mmCIF file of C-alpha atoms in Angstrom:
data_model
loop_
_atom_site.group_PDB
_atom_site.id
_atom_site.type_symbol
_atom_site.label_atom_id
_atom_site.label_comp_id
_atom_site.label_asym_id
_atom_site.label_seq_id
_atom_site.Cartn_x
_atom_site.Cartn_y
_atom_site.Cartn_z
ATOM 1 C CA UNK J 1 -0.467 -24.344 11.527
ATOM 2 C CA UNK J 2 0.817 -23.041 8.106
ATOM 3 C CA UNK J 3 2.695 -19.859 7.404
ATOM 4 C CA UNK J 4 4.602 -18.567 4.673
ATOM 5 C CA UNK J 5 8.088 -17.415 5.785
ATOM 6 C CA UNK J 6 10.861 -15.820 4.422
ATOM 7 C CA UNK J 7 14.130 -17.094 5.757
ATOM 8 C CA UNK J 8 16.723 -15.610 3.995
ATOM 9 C CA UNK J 9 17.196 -13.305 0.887
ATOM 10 C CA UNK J 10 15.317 -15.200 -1.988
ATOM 11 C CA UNK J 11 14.316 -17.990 0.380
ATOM 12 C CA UNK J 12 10.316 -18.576 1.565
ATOM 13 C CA UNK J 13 8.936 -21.369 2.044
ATOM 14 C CA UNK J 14 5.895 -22.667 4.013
ATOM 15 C CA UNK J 15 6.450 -23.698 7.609
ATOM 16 C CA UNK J 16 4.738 -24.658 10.972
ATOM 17 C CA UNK J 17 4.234 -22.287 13.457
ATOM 18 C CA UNK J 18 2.149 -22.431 17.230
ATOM 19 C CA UNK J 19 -1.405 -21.510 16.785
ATOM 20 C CA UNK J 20 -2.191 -17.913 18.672
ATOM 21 C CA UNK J 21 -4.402 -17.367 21.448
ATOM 22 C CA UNK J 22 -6.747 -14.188 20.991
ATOM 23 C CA UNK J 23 -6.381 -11.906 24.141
ATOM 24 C CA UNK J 24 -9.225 -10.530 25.872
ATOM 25 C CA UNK J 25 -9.692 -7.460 23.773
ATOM 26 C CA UNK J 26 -8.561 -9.588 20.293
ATOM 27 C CA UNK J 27 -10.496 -11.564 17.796
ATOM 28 C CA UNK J 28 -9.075 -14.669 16.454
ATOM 29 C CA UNK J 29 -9.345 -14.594 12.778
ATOM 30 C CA UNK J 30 -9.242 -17.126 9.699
ATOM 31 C CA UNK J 31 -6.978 -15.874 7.267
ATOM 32 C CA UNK J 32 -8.463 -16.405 4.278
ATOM 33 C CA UNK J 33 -7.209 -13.640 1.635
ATOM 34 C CA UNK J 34 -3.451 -12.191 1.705
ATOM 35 C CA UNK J 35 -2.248 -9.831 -1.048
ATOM 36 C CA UNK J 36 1.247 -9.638 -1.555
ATOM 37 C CA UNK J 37 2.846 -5.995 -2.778
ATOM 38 C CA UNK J 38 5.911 -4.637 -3.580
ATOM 39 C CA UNK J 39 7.325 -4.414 -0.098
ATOM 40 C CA UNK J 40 6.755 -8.018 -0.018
ATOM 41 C CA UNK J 41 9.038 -8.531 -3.123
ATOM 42 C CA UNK J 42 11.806 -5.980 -1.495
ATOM 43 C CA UNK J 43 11.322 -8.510 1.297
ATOM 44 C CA UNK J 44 11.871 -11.891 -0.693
ATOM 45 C CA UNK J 45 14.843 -10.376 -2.461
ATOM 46 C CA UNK J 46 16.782 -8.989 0.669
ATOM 47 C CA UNK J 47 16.212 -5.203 0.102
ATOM 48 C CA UNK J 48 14.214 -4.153 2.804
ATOM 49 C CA UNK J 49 15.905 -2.721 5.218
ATOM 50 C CA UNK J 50 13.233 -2.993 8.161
ATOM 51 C CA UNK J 51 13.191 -6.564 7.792
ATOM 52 C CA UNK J 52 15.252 -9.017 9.764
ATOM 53 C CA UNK J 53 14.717 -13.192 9.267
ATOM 54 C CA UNK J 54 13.188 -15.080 9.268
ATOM 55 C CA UNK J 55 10.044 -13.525 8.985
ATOM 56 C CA UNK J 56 6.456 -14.253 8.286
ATOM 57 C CA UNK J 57 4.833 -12.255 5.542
ATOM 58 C CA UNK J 58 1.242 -10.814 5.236
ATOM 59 C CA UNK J 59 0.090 -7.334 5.492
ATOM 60 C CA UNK J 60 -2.775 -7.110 3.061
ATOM 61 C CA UNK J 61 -5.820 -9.378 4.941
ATOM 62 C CA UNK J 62 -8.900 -10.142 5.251
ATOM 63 C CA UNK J 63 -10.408 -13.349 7.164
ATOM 64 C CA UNK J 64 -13.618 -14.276 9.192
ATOM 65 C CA UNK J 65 -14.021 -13.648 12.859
ATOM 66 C CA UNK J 66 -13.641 -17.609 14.420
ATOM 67 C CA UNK J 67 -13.676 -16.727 18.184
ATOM 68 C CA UNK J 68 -13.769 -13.767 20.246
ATOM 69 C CA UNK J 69 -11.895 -12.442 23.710
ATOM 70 C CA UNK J 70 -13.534 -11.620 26.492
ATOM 71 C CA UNK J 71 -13.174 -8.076 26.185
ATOM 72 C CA UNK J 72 -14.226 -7.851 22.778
ATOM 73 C CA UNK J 73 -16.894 -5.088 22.198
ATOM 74 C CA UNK J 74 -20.581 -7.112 20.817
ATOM 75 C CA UNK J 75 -20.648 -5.055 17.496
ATOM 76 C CA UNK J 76 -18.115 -7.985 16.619
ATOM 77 C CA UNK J 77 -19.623 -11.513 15.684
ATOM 78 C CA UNK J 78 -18.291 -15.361 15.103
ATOM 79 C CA UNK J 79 -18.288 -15.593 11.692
ATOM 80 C CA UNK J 80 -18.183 -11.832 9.811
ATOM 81 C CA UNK J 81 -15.441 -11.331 7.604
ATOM 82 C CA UNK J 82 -13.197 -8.276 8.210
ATOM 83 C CA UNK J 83 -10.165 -6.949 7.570
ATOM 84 C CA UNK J 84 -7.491 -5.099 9.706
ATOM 85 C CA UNK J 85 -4.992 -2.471 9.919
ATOM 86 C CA UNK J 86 -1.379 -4.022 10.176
ATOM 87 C CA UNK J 87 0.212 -1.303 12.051
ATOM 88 C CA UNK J 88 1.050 -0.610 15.988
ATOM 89 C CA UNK J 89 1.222 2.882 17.825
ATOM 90 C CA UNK J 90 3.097 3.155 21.035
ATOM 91 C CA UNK J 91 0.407 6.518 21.813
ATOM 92 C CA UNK J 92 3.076 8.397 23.764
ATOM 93 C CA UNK J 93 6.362 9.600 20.953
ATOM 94 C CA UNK J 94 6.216 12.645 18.976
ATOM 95 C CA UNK J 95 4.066 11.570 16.229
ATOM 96 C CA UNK J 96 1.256 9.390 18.562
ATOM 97 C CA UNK J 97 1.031 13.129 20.664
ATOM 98 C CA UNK J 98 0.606 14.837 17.247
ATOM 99 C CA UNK J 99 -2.348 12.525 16.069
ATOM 100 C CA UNK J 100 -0.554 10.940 13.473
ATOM 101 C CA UNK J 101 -0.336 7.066 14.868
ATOM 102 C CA UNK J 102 0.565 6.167 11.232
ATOM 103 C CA UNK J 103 4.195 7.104 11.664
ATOM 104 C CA UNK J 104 4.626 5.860 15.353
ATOM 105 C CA UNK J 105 8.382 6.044 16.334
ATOM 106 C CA UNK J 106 7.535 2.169 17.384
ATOM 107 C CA UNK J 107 6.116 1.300 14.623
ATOM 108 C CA UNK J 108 5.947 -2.321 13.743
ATOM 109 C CA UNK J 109 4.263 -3.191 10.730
ATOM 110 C CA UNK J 110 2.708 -6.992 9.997
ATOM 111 C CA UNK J 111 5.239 -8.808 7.381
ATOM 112 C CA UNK J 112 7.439 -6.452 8.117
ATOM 113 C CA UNK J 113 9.116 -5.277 11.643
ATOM 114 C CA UNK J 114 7.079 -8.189 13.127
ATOM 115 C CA UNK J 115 5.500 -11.801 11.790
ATOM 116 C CA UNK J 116 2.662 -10.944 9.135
ATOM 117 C CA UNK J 117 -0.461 -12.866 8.671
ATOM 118 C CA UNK J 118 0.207 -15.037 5.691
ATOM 119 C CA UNK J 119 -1.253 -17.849 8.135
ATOM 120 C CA UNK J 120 -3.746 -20.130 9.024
ATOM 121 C CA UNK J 121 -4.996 -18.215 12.031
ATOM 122 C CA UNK J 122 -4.015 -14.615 13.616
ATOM 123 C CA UNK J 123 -4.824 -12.774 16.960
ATOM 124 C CA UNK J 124 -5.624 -9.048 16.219
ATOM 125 C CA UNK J 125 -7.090 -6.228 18.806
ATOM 126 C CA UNK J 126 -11.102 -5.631 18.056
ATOM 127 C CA UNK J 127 -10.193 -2.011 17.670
ATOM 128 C CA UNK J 128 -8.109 -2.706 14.406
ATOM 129 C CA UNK J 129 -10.960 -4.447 12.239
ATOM 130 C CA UNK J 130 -13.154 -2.834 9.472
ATOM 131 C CA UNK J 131 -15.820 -4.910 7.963
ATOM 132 C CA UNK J 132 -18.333 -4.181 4.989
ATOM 133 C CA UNK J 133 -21.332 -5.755 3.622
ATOM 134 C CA UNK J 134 -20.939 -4.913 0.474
ATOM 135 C CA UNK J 135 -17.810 -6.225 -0.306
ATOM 136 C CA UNK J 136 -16.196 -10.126 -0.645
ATOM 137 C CA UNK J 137 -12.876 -11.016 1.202
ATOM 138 C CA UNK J 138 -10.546 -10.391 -2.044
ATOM 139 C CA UNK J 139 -12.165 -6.660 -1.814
ATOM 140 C CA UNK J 140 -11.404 -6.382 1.637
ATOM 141 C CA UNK J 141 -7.554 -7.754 1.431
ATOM 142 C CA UNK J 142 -7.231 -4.635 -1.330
ATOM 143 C CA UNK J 143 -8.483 -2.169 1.328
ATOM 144 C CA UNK J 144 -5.207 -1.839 3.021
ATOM 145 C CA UNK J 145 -2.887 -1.118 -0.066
ATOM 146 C CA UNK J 146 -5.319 1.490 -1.041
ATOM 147 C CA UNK J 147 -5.545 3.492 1.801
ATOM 148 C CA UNK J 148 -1.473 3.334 1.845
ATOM 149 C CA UNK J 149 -2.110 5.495 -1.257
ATOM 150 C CA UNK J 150 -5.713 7.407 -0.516
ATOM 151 C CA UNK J 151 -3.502 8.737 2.510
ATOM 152 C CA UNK J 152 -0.795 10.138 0.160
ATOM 153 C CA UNK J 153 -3.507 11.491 -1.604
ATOM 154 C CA UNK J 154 -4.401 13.519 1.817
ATOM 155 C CA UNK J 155 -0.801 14.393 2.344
ATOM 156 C CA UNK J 156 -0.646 16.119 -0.392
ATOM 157 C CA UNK J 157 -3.536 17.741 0.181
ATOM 158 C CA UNK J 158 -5.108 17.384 -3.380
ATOM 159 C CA UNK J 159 -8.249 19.233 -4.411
ATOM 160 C CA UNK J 160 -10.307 19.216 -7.304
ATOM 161 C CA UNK J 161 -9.397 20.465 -10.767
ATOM 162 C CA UNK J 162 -5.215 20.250 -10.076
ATOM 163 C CA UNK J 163 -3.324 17.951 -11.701
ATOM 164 C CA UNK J 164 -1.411 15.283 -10.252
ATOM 165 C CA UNK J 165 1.172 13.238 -11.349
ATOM 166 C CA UNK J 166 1.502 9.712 -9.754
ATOM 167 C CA UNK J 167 5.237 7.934 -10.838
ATOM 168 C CA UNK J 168 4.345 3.998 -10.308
ATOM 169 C CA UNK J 169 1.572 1.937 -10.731
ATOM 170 C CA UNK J 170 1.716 -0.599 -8.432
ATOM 171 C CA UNK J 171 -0.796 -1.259 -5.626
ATOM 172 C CA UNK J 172 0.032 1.800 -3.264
ATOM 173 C CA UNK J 173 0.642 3.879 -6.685
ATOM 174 C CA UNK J 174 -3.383 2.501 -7.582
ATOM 175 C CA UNK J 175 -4.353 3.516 -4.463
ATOM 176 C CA UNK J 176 -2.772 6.965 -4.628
ATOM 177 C CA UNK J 177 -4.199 7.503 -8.131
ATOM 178 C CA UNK J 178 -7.894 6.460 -7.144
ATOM 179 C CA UNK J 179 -7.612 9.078 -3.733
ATOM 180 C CA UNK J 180 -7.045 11.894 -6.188
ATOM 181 C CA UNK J 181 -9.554 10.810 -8.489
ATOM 182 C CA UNK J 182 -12.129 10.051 -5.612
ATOM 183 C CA UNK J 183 -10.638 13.987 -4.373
ATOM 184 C CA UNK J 184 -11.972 15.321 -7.958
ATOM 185 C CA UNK J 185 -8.198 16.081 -9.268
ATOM 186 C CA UNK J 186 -6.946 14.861 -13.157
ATOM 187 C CA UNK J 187 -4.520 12.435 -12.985
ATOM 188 C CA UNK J 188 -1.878 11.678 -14.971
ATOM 189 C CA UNK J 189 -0.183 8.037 -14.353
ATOM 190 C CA UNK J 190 3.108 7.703 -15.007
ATOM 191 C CA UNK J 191 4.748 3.576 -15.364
ATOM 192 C CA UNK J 192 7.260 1.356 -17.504
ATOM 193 C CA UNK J 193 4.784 -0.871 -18.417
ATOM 194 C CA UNK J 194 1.453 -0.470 -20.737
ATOM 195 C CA UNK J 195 -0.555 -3.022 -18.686
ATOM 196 C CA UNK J 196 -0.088 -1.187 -15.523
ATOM 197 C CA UNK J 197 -1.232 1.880 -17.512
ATOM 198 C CA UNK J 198 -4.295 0.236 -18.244
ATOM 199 C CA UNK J 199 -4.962 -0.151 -14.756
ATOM 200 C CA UNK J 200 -4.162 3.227 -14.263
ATOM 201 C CA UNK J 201 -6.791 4.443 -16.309
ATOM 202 C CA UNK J 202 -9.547 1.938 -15.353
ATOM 203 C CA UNK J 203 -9.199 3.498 -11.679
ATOM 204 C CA UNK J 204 -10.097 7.180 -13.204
ATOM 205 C CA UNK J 205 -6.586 8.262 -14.666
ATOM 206 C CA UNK J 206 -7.211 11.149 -18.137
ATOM 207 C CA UNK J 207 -3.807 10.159 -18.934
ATOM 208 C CA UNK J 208 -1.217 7.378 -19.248
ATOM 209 C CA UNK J 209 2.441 8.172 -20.075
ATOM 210 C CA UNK J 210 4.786 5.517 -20.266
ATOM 211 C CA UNK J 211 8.468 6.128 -18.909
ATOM 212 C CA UNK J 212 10.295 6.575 -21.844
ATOM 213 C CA UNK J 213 13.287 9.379 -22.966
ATOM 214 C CA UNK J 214 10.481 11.538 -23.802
ATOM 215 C CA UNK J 215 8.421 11.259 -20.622
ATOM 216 C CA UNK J 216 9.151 14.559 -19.117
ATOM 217 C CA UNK J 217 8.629 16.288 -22.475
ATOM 218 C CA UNK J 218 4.565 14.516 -22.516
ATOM 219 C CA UNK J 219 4.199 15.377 -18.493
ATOM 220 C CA UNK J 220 4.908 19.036 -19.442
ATOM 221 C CA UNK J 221 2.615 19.223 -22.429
ATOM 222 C CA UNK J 222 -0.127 17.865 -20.658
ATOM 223 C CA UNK J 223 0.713 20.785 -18.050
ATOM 224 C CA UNK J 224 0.845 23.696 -20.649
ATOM 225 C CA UNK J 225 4.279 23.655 -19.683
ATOM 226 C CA UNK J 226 4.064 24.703 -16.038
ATOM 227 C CA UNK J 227 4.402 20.971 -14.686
ATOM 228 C CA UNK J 228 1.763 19.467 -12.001
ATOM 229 C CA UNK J 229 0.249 20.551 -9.037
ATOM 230 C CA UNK J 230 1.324 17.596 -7.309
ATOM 231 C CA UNK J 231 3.980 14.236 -7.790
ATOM 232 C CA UNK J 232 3.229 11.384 -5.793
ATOM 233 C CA UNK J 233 6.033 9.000 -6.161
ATOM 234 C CA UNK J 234 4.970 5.642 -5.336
ATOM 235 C CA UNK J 235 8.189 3.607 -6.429
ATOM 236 C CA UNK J 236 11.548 4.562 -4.620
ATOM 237 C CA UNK J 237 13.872 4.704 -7.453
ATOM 238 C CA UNK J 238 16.859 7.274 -7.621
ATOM 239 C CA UNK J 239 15.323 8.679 -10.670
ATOM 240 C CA UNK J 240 12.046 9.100 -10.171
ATOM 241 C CA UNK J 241 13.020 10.868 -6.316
ATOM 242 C CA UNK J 242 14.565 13.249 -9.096
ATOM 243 C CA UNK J 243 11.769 13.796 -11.370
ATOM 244 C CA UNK J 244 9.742 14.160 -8.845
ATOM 245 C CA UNK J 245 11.325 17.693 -7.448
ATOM 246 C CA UNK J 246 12.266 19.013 -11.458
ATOM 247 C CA UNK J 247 8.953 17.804 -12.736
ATOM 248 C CA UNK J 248 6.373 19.490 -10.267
ATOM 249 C CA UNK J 249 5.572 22.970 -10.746
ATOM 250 C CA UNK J 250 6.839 26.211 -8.856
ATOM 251 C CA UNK J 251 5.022 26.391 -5.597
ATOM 252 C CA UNK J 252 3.939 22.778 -6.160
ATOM 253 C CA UNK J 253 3.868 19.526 -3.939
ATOM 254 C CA UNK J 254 5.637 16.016 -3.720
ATOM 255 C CA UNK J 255 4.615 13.324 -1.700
ATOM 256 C CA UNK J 256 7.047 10.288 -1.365
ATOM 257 C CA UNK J 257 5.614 6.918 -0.581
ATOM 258 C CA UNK J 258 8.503 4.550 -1.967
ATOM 259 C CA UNK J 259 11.369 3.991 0.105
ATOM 260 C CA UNK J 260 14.542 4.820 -1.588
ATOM 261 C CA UNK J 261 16.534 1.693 -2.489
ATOM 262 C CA UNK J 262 20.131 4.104 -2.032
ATOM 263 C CA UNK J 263 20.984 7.604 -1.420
ATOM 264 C CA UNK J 264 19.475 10.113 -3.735
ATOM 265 C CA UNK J 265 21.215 13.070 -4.360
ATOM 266 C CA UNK J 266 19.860 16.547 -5.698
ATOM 267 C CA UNK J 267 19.790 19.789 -7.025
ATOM 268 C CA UNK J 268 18.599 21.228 -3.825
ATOM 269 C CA UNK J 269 18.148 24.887 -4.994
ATOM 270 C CA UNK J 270 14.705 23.399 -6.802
ATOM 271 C CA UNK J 271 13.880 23.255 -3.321
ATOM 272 C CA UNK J 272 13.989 27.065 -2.699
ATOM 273 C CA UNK J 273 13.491 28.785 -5.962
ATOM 274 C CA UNK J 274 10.098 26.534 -6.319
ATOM 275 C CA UNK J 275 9.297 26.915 -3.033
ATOM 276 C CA UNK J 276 8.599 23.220 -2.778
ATOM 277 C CA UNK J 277 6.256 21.518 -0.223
ATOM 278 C CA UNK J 278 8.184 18.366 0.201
ATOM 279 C CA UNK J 279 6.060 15.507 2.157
ATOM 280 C CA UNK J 280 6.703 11.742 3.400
ATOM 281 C CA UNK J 281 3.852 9.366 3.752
ATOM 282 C CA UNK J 282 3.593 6.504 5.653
ATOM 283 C CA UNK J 283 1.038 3.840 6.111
ATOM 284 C CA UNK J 284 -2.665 5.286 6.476
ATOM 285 C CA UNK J 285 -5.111 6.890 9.266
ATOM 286 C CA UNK J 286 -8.466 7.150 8.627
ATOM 287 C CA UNK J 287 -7.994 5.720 5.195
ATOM 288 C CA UNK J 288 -9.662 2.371 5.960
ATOM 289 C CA UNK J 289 -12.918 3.949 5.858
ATOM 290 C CA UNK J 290 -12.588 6.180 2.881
ATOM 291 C CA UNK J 291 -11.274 3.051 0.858
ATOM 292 C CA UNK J 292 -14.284 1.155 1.830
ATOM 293 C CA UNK J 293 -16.907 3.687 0.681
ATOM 294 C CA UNK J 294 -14.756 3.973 -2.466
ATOM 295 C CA UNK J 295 -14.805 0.451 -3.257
ATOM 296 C CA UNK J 296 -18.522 -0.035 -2.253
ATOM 297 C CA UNK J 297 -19.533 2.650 -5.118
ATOM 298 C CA UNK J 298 -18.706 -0.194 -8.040
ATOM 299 C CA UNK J 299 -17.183 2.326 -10.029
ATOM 300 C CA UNK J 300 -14.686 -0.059 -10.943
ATOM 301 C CA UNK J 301 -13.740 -3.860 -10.467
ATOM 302 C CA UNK J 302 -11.128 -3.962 -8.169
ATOM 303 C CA UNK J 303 -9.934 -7.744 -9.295
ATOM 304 C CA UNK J 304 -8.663 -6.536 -12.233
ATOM 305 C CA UNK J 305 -5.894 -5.438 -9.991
ATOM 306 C CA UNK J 306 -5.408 -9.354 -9.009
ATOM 307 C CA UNK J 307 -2.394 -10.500 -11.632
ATOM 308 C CA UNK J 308 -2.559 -14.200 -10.394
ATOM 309 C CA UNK J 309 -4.537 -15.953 -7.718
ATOM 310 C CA UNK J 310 -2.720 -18.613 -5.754
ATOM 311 C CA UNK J 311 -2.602 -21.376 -2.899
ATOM 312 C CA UNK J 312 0.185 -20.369 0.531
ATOM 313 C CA UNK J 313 1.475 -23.616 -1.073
ATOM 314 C CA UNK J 314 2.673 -21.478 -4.651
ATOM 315 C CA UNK J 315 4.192 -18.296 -2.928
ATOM 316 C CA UNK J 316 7.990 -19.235 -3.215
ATOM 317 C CA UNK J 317 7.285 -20.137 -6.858
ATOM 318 C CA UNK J 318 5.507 -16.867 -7.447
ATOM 319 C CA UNK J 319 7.942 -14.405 -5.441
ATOM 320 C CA UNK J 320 10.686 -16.312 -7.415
ATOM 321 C CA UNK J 321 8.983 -15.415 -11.150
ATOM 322 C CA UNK J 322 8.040 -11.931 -10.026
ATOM 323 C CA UNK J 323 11.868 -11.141 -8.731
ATOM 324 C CA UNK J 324 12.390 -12.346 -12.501
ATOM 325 C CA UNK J 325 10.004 -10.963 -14.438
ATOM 326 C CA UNK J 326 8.877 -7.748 -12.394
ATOM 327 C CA UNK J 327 6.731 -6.343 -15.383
ATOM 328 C CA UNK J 328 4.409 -9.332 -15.206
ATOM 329 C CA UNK J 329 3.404 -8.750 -11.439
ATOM 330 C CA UNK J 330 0.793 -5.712 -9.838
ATOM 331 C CA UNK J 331 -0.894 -7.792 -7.581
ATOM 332 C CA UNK J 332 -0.707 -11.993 -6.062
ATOM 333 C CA UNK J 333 -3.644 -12.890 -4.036
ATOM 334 C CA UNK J 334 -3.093 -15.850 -2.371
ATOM 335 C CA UNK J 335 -6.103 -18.065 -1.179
ATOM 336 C CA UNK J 336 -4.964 -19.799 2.741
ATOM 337 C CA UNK J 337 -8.346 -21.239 3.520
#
């Protein structure tokens, strides 16, 4: 069958692979919808450093159910469409023992530490799929990216009324904007370019500020000077890592979802005499659910997110243009079957 693989740093193409076998307890699923992100990019062009080659993309999914294992629990039917949590949990290091699965030691993310699901066909445990009624198989391939950013949201642990600044306004940076809207907070969306603003705001953002010399000055008028309540920074740049820590207020938050593309270095006494809750986030927990509901209450269209729709065929063409014009690109969808 076809995948999409990425063999080398700027090199995908589509190969054959063996078809997979569901397990007992897994569902064998036709891939039908795969969004590609931002960590897909980072993957094309070499600069993720979880990745080794060659590797099959596809974290973003959603399919329909085309045969089940014999294990499989009868909620689950031939023929529903669902999507799927990419991740894996070991259930015995630190984090599994603390509840938090979503940062397993062992991680190994779909498209990423292990071969994704930009496929005709993939295998995946019962326990991992979410399905809605509601909602048609581009919706569901969204669900994934969101909850990336809904659970930054819940790091952060955003209520209503505060102010939060989200730096990025990619998919996860969407996703982390609409959790703090969906938590009741104003949200102020921070990005390079206007069209990813727009976004911004059609997912519930009061405010769009572009990145510009005089971005810091606009965050901090919108903040009667005191700065937010919380940063979410949702791109991994050296500068924005920065901003993130002089920008918040005293006693505020920051929640880092972008992985840093090289060391960062700081003024660490912001640290102290702001008394700074500092926070990773990684992948999602519950999330999956909360993203559903969220996208089931039509308070926006969430294909207005989709930049370009394409065949598996057109993904090396695509990854190529985005790597060279990254301010075109928030979302590819790509159509497998």
């Amino acid at each position: 069958m076809k995948a999409l693989t990425i063999t080398g740093p700027s090199a995908a193409q589509v190969t054959q692979i063996r078809e997979p076998e569901p397990a007992h307890d897994e569902v064998l699923i036709r891939v039908r919808r795969v969004g590609l992100c931002g960590s897909d990019l980072n993957t094309f062009l070499g600069k993720n450093p979880m990745v080794t080659y060659p590797r099959v993309l596809g974290h973003e999914v959603a399919g329909t159910i085309v045969e089940l294992g014999s294990g499989v629990e009868a909620d689950w039917r031939v023929g529903t469409d669902v999507t799927f949590t990419p991740y894996t949990a070991c259930g015995v290091c630190p984090s599994c023992r603390a509840g938090r699965r979503n940062a397993c030691r062992d991680n190994r993310t779909m498209g990423v530490q292990r071969d994704g699901a930009l496929t005709e066909l993939v295998a995946v445990p019962y326990q991992k799929l979410f399905t809605s009624r509601k909602l048609n198989l581009t919706e569901l391939a969204l669900v994934e990216p969101f909850s990336v950013g809904f659970h930054a949201a819940a790091r952060g642990r955003v209520e209503a009324e505060e102010t939060v600044l989200v730096m990025g306004c990619g998919g996860v940076g969407l996703g982390a904007i609409a959790g703090a809207v969906s938590r009741g907070a104003r949200v102020i969306a921070l990005d390079t370019q206007d069209e990813k603003l727009a976004l911004a705001r059609a997912l519930g953002a009061r405010e769009a500020v572009l990145a510009s010399a005089d971005a810091r000055e606009r965050v901090m008028d919108l903040t009667n000077g005191d700065g937010p309540d919380v940063v979410i920074e949702a791109v991994g740049a050296t500068a924005t890592y920065r901003n993130a820590v002089e920008w918040v207020k005293f006693c505020g938050r920051v929640v880092y979802i972008g992985y840093g593309k090289e060391p960062v270095s700081y003024e660490t006494k912001l640290f102290v005499m702001k008394e700074l809750d500092i926070l990773g986030s990684r992948n999602c927990l519950s999330e999956f659910s909360d993203v559903i509901a969220f996208f089931e209450r039509r308070t926006f269209d969430p294909s207005i997110l989709i930049s370009r729709s394409i065949p598996i065929e057109g993904v090396p063409e695509a990854l190529a243009d985005w790597a060279a014009h990254p301010g075109r690109t928030s979302k590819i969808m790509v159509g497998v079957s």
